GROMACS .gro file of C-alpha atoms in nm:
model
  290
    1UNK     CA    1  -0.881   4.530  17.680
    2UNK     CA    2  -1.124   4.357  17.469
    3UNK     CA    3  -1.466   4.209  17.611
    4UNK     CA    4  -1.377   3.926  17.394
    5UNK     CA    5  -1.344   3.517  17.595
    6UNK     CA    6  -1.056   3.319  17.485
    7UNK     CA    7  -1.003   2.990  17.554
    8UNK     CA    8  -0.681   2.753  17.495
    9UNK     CA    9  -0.659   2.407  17.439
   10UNK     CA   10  -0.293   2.223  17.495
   11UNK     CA   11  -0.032   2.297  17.736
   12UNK     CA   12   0.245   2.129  17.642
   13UNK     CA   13   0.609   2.290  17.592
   14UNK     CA   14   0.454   2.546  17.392
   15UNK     CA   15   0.149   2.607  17.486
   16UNK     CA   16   0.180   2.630  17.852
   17UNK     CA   17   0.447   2.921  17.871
   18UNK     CA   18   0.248   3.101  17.518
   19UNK     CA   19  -0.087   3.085  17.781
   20UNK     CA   20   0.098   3.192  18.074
   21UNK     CA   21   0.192   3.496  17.856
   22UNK     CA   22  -0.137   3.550  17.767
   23UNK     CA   23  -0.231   3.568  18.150
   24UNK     CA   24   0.061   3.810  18.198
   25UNK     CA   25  -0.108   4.052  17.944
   26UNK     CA   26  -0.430   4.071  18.149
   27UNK     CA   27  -0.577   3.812  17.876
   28UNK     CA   28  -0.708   3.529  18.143
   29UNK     CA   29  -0.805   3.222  17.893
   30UNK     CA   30  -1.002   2.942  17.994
   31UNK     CA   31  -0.783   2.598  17.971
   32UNK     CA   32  -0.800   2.260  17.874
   33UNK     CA   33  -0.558   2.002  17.824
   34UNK     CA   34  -0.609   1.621  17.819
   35UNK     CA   35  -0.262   1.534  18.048
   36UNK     CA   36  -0.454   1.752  18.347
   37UNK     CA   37  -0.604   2.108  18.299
   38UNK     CA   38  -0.482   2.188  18.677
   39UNK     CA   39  -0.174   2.124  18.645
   40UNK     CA   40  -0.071   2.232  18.360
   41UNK     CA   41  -0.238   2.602  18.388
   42UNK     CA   42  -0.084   2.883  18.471
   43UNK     CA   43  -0.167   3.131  18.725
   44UNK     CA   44  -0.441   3.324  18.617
   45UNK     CA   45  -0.613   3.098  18.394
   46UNK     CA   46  -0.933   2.903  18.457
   47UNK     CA   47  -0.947   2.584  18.422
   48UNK     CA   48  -1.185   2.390  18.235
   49UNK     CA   49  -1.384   2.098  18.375
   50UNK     CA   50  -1.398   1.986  18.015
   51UNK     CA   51  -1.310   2.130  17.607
   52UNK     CA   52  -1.684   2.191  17.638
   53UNK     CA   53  -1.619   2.435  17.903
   54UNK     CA   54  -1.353   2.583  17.640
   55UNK     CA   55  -1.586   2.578  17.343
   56UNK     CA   56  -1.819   2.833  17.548
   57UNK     CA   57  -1.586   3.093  17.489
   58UNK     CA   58  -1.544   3.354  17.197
   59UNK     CA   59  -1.190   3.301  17.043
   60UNK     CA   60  -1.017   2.943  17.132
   61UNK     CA   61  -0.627   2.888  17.069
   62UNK     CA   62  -0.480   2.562  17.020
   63UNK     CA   63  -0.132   2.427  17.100
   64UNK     CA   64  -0.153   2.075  16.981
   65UNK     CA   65   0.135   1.766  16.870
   66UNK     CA   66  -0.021   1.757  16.509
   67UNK     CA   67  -0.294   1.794  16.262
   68UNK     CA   68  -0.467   1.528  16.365
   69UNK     CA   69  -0.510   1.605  16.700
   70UNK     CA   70  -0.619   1.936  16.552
   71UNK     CA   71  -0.903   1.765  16.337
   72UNK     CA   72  -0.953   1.586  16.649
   73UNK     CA   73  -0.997   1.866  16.920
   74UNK     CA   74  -1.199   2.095  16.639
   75UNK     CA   75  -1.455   1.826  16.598
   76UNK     CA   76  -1.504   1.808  16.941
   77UNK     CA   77  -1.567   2.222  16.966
   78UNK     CA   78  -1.820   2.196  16.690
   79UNK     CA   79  -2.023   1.893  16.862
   80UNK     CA   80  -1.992   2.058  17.215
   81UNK     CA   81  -2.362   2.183  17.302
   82UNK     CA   82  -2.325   2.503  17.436
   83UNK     CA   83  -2.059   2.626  17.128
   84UNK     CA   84  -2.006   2.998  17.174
   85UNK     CA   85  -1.666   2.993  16.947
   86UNK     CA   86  -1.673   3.219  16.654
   87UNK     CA   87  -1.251   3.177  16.550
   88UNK     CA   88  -1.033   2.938  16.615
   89UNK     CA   89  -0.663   3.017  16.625
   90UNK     CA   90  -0.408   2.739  16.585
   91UNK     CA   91  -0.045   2.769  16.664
   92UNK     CA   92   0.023   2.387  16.582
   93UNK     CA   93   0.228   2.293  16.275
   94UNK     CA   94   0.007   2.055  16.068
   95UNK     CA   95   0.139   2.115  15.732
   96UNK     CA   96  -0.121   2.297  15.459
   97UNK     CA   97  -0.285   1.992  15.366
   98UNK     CA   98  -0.438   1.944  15.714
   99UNK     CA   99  -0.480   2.306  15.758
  100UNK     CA  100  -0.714   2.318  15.410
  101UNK     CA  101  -0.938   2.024  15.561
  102UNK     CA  102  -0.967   2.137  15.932
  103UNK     CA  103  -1.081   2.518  15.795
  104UNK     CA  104  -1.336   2.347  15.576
  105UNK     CA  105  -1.483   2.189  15.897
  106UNK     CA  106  -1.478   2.468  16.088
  107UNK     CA  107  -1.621   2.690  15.836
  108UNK     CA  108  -1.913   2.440  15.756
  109UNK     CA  109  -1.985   2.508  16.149
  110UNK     CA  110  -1.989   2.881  16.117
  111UNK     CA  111  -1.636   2.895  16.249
  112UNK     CA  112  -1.334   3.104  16.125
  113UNK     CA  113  -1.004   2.957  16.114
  114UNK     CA  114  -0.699   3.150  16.161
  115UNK     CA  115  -0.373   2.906  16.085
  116UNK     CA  116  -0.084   3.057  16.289
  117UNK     CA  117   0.186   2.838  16.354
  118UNK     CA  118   0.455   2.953  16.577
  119UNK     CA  119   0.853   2.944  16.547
  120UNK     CA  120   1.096   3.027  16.799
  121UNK     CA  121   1.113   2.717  17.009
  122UNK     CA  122   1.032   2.686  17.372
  123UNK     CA  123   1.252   2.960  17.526
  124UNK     CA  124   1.068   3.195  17.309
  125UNK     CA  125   0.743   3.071  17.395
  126UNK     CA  126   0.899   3.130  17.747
  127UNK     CA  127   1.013   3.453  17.672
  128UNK     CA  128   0.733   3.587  17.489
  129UNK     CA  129   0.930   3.663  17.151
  130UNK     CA  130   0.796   3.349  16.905
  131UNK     CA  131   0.751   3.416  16.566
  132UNK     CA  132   0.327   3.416  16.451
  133UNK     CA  133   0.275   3.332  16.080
  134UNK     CA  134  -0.069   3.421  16.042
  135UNK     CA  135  -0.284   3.307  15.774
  136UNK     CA  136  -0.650   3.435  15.757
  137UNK     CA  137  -0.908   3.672  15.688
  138UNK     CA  138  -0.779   4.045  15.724
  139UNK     CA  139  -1.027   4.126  15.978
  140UNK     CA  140  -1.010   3.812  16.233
  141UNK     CA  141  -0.632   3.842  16.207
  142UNK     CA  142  -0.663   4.219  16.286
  143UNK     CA  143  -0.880   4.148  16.595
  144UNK     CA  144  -0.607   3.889  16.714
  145UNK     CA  145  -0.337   4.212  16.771
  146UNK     CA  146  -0.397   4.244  17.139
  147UNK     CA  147  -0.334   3.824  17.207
  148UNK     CA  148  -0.080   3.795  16.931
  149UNK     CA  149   0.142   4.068  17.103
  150UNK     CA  150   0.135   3.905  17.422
  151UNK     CA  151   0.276   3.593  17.316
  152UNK     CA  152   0.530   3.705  17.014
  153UNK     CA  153   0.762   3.989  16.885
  154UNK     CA  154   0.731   3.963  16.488
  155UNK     CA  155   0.356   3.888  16.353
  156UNK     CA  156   0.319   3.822  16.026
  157UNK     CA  157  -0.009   3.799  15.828
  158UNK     CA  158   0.094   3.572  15.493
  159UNK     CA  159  -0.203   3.558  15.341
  160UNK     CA  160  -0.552   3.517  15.366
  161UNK     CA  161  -0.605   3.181  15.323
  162UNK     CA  162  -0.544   2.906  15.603
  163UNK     CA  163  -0.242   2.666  15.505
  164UNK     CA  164  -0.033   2.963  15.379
  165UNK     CA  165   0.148   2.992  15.703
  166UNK     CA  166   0.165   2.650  15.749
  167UNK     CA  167   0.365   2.631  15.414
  168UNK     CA  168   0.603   2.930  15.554
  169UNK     CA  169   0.637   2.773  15.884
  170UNK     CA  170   0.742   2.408  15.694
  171UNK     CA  171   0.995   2.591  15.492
  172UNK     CA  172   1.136   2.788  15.806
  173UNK     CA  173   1.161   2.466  15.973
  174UNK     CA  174   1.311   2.256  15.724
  175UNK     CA  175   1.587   2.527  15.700
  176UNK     CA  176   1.637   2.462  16.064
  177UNK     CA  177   1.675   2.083  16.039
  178UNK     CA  178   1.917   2.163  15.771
  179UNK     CA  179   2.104   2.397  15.917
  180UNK     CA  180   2.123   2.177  16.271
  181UNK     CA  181   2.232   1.880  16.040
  182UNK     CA  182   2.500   2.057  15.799
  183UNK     CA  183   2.681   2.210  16.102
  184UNK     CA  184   2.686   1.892  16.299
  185UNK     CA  185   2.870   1.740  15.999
  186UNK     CA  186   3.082   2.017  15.947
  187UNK     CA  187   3.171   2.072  16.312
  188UNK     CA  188   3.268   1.669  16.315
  189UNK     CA  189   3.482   1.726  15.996
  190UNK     CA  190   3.685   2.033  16.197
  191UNK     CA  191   3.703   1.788  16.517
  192UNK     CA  192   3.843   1.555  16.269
  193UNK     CA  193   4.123   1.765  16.187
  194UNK     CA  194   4.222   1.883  16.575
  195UNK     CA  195   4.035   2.243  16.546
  196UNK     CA  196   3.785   2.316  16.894
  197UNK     CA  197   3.481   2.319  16.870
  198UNK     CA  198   3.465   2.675  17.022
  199UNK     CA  199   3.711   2.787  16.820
  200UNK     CA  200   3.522   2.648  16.456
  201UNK     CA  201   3.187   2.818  16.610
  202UNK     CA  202   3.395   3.185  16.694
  203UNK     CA  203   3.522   3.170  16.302
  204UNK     CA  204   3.195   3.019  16.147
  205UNK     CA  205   2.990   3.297  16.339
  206UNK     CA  206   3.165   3.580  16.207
  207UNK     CA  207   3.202   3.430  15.867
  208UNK     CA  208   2.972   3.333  15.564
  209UNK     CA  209   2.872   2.983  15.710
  210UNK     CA  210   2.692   3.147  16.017
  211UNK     CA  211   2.324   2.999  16.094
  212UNK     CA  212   2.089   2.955  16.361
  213UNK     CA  213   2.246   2.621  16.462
  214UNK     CA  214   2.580   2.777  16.507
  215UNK     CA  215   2.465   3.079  16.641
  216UNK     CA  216   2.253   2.925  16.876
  217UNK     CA  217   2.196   2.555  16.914
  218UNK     CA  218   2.552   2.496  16.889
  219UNK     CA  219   2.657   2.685  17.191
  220UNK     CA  220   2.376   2.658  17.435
  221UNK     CA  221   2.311   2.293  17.383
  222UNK     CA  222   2.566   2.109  17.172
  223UNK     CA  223   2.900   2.228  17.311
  224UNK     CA  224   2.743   2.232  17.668
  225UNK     CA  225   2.604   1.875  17.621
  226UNK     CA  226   2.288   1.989  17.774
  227UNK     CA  227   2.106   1.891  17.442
  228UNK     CA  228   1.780   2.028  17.591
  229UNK     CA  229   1.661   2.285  17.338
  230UNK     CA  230   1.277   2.177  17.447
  231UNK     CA  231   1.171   2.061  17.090
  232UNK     CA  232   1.167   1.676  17.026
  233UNK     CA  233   1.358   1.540  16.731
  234UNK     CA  234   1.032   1.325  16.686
  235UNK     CA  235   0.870   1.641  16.608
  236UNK     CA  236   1.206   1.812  16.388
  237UNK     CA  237   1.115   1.433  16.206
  238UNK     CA  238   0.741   1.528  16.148
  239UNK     CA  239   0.790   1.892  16.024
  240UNK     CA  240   1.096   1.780  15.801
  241UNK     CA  241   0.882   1.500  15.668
  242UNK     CA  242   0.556   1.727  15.639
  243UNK     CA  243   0.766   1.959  15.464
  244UNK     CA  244   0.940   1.652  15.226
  245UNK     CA  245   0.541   1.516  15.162
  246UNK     CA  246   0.390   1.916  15.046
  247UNK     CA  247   0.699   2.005  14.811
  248UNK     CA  248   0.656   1.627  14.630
  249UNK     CA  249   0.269   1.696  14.609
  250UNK     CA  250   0.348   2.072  14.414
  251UNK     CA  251   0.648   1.910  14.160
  252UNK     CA  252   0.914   2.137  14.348
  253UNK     CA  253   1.272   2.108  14.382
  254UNK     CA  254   1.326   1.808  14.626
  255UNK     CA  255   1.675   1.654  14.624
  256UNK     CA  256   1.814   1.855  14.961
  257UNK     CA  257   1.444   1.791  15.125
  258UNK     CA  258   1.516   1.408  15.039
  259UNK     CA  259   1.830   1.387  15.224
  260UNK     CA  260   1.698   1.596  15.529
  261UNK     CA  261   1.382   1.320  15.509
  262UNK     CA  262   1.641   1.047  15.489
  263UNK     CA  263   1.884   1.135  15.768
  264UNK     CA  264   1.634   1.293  16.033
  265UNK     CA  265   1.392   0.950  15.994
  266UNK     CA  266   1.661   0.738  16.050
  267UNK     CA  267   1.789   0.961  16.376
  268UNK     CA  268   1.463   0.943  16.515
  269UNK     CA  269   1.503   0.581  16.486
  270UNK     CA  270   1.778   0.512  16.613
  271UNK     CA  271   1.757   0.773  16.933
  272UNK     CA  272   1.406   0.775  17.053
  273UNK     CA  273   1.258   1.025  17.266
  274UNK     CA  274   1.598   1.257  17.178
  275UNK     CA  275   1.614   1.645  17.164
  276UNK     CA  276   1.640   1.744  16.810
  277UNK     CA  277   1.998   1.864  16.881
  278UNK     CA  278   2.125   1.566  16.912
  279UNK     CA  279   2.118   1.501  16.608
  280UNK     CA  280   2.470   1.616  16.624
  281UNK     CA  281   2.537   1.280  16.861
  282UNK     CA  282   2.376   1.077  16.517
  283UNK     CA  283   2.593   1.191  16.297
  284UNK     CA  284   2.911   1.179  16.486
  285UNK     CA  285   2.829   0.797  16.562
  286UNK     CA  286   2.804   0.763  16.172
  287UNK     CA  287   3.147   0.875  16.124
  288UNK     CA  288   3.221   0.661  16.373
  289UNK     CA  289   3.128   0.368  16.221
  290UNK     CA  290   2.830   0.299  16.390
   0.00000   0.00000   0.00000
């Protein structure tokens, strides 16, 4: 065990069951978040009084809705009096752009940034098993091994500048939103036609058109109407459209990322505060005329 402090700022779906992982490992953060530190921590943790409280320690990890907040929250480290924070770690999805700007600040304050969004939704978090996309100098990634294993199975280091895993993390989860919003029209289309849902998912699963919707969303929330995968279609919205914004500003291929901006705006509209799997529910009341 390291004699390095860590602190972690947000404990939302994510970030509360990625901390309490961290505590299971031995790794006992200091917390903040703004909905109630006490609350939200989990056992083992100490809570802050205040991010300035948080800012005292060595390495802080963030968990935060977007990059804004981000800009936010790191502004707020750098102005806090007694600043002891040498790296900051973010696990947020803010798209490159934002990534670029807040490691600017950071680094004019002495700080290193180390952009590491996380994929595997909130029963990974849960389950300790998210995917880190690390992007960042070799040697503060390196010294993140101990944390990053308590929290994930698959680590990868992208590249060494911050943004680059935001871009890989944009891309992952634009395939995700595409894959959730193909199979819902494909599943309608077999409903269509008189074919179970169960039995399109056994064929599709064993056959070319296999994904992670089918393979997953599909049967735990879709086909159980649960439709509680723990990640907001507000947010599928903002990655999708994060994603949509980045590939216009670099002259990239764009027609598929259009549609996917299109569709998953307009389902936000119409169903807010919705779990991104229902989606499925959007495009089945298209078809039905609605």
């Amino acid at each position: 065990m390291s004699d390095t402090s860590y602190g972690f700022i947000g404990l939302g779906n994510m970030g509360a069951p990625m901390c309490a992982n961290l505590c299971a490992a031995g790794i006992l953060p200091t917390v903040f978040d703004v909905a109630g530190s006490a609350q939200r921590a989990p056992g083992g943790a100490v809570v802050a009084d205040s991010l300035a409280d948080v800012a005292a320690q060595d390495t802080v990890f963030l968990s935060l809705p977007d990059g804004k907040v981000v800009a936010a929250v790191c502004a707020d480290i750098l102005a806090a009096p007694d600043r002891r924070v040498s790296t900051v770690v973010d696990f947020s999805t803010t798209g490159p752009a934002a990534a670029g700007e807040i490691n600017a600040a950071l680094a004019a304050g002495g700080i290193t940034f180390v952009d590491a969004p996380v994929s595997g939704g909130r029963a990974g978090a849960i389950a300790g098993t998210v995917t880190v996309i690390a992007s960042g100098p070799d040697d503060a990634v390196a010294a993140l091994a101990e944390p990053f294993d308590a929290v994930s199975e698959n680590i990868f280091h992208v590249g060494q500048t911050p943004g680059q895993g935001q871009v890989v993390k944009l891309l992952n989860n634009f395939l995700s939103a595409t894959a959730m919003a193909a199979t819902s029209e494909a599943v309608r289309f077999g409903l269509g036609h008189g074919v179970a849902m169960e039995t399109i998912l056994d064929v599709v699963n064993v056959s070319t058109g296999r994904n992670t919707a089918s393979a997953d969303k599909f049967p735990n929330w879709v086909a159980t109407e649960i439709f509680n995968a723990g990640f907001a279609m507000a947010l599928m919205t903002k990655d999708v459209a994060l994603y949509f914004d980045e590939v216009r500003k670099a002259g990239a291929p764009d027609d598929i990322g259009a549609a996917m901006t299109t569709l998953w705006n307009a389902a936000d509209t119409a169903m807010p505060g919705a779990d991104f799997t229902e989606i499925y529910k959007y495009v089945g009341a298209k078809g039905d005329g609605a």
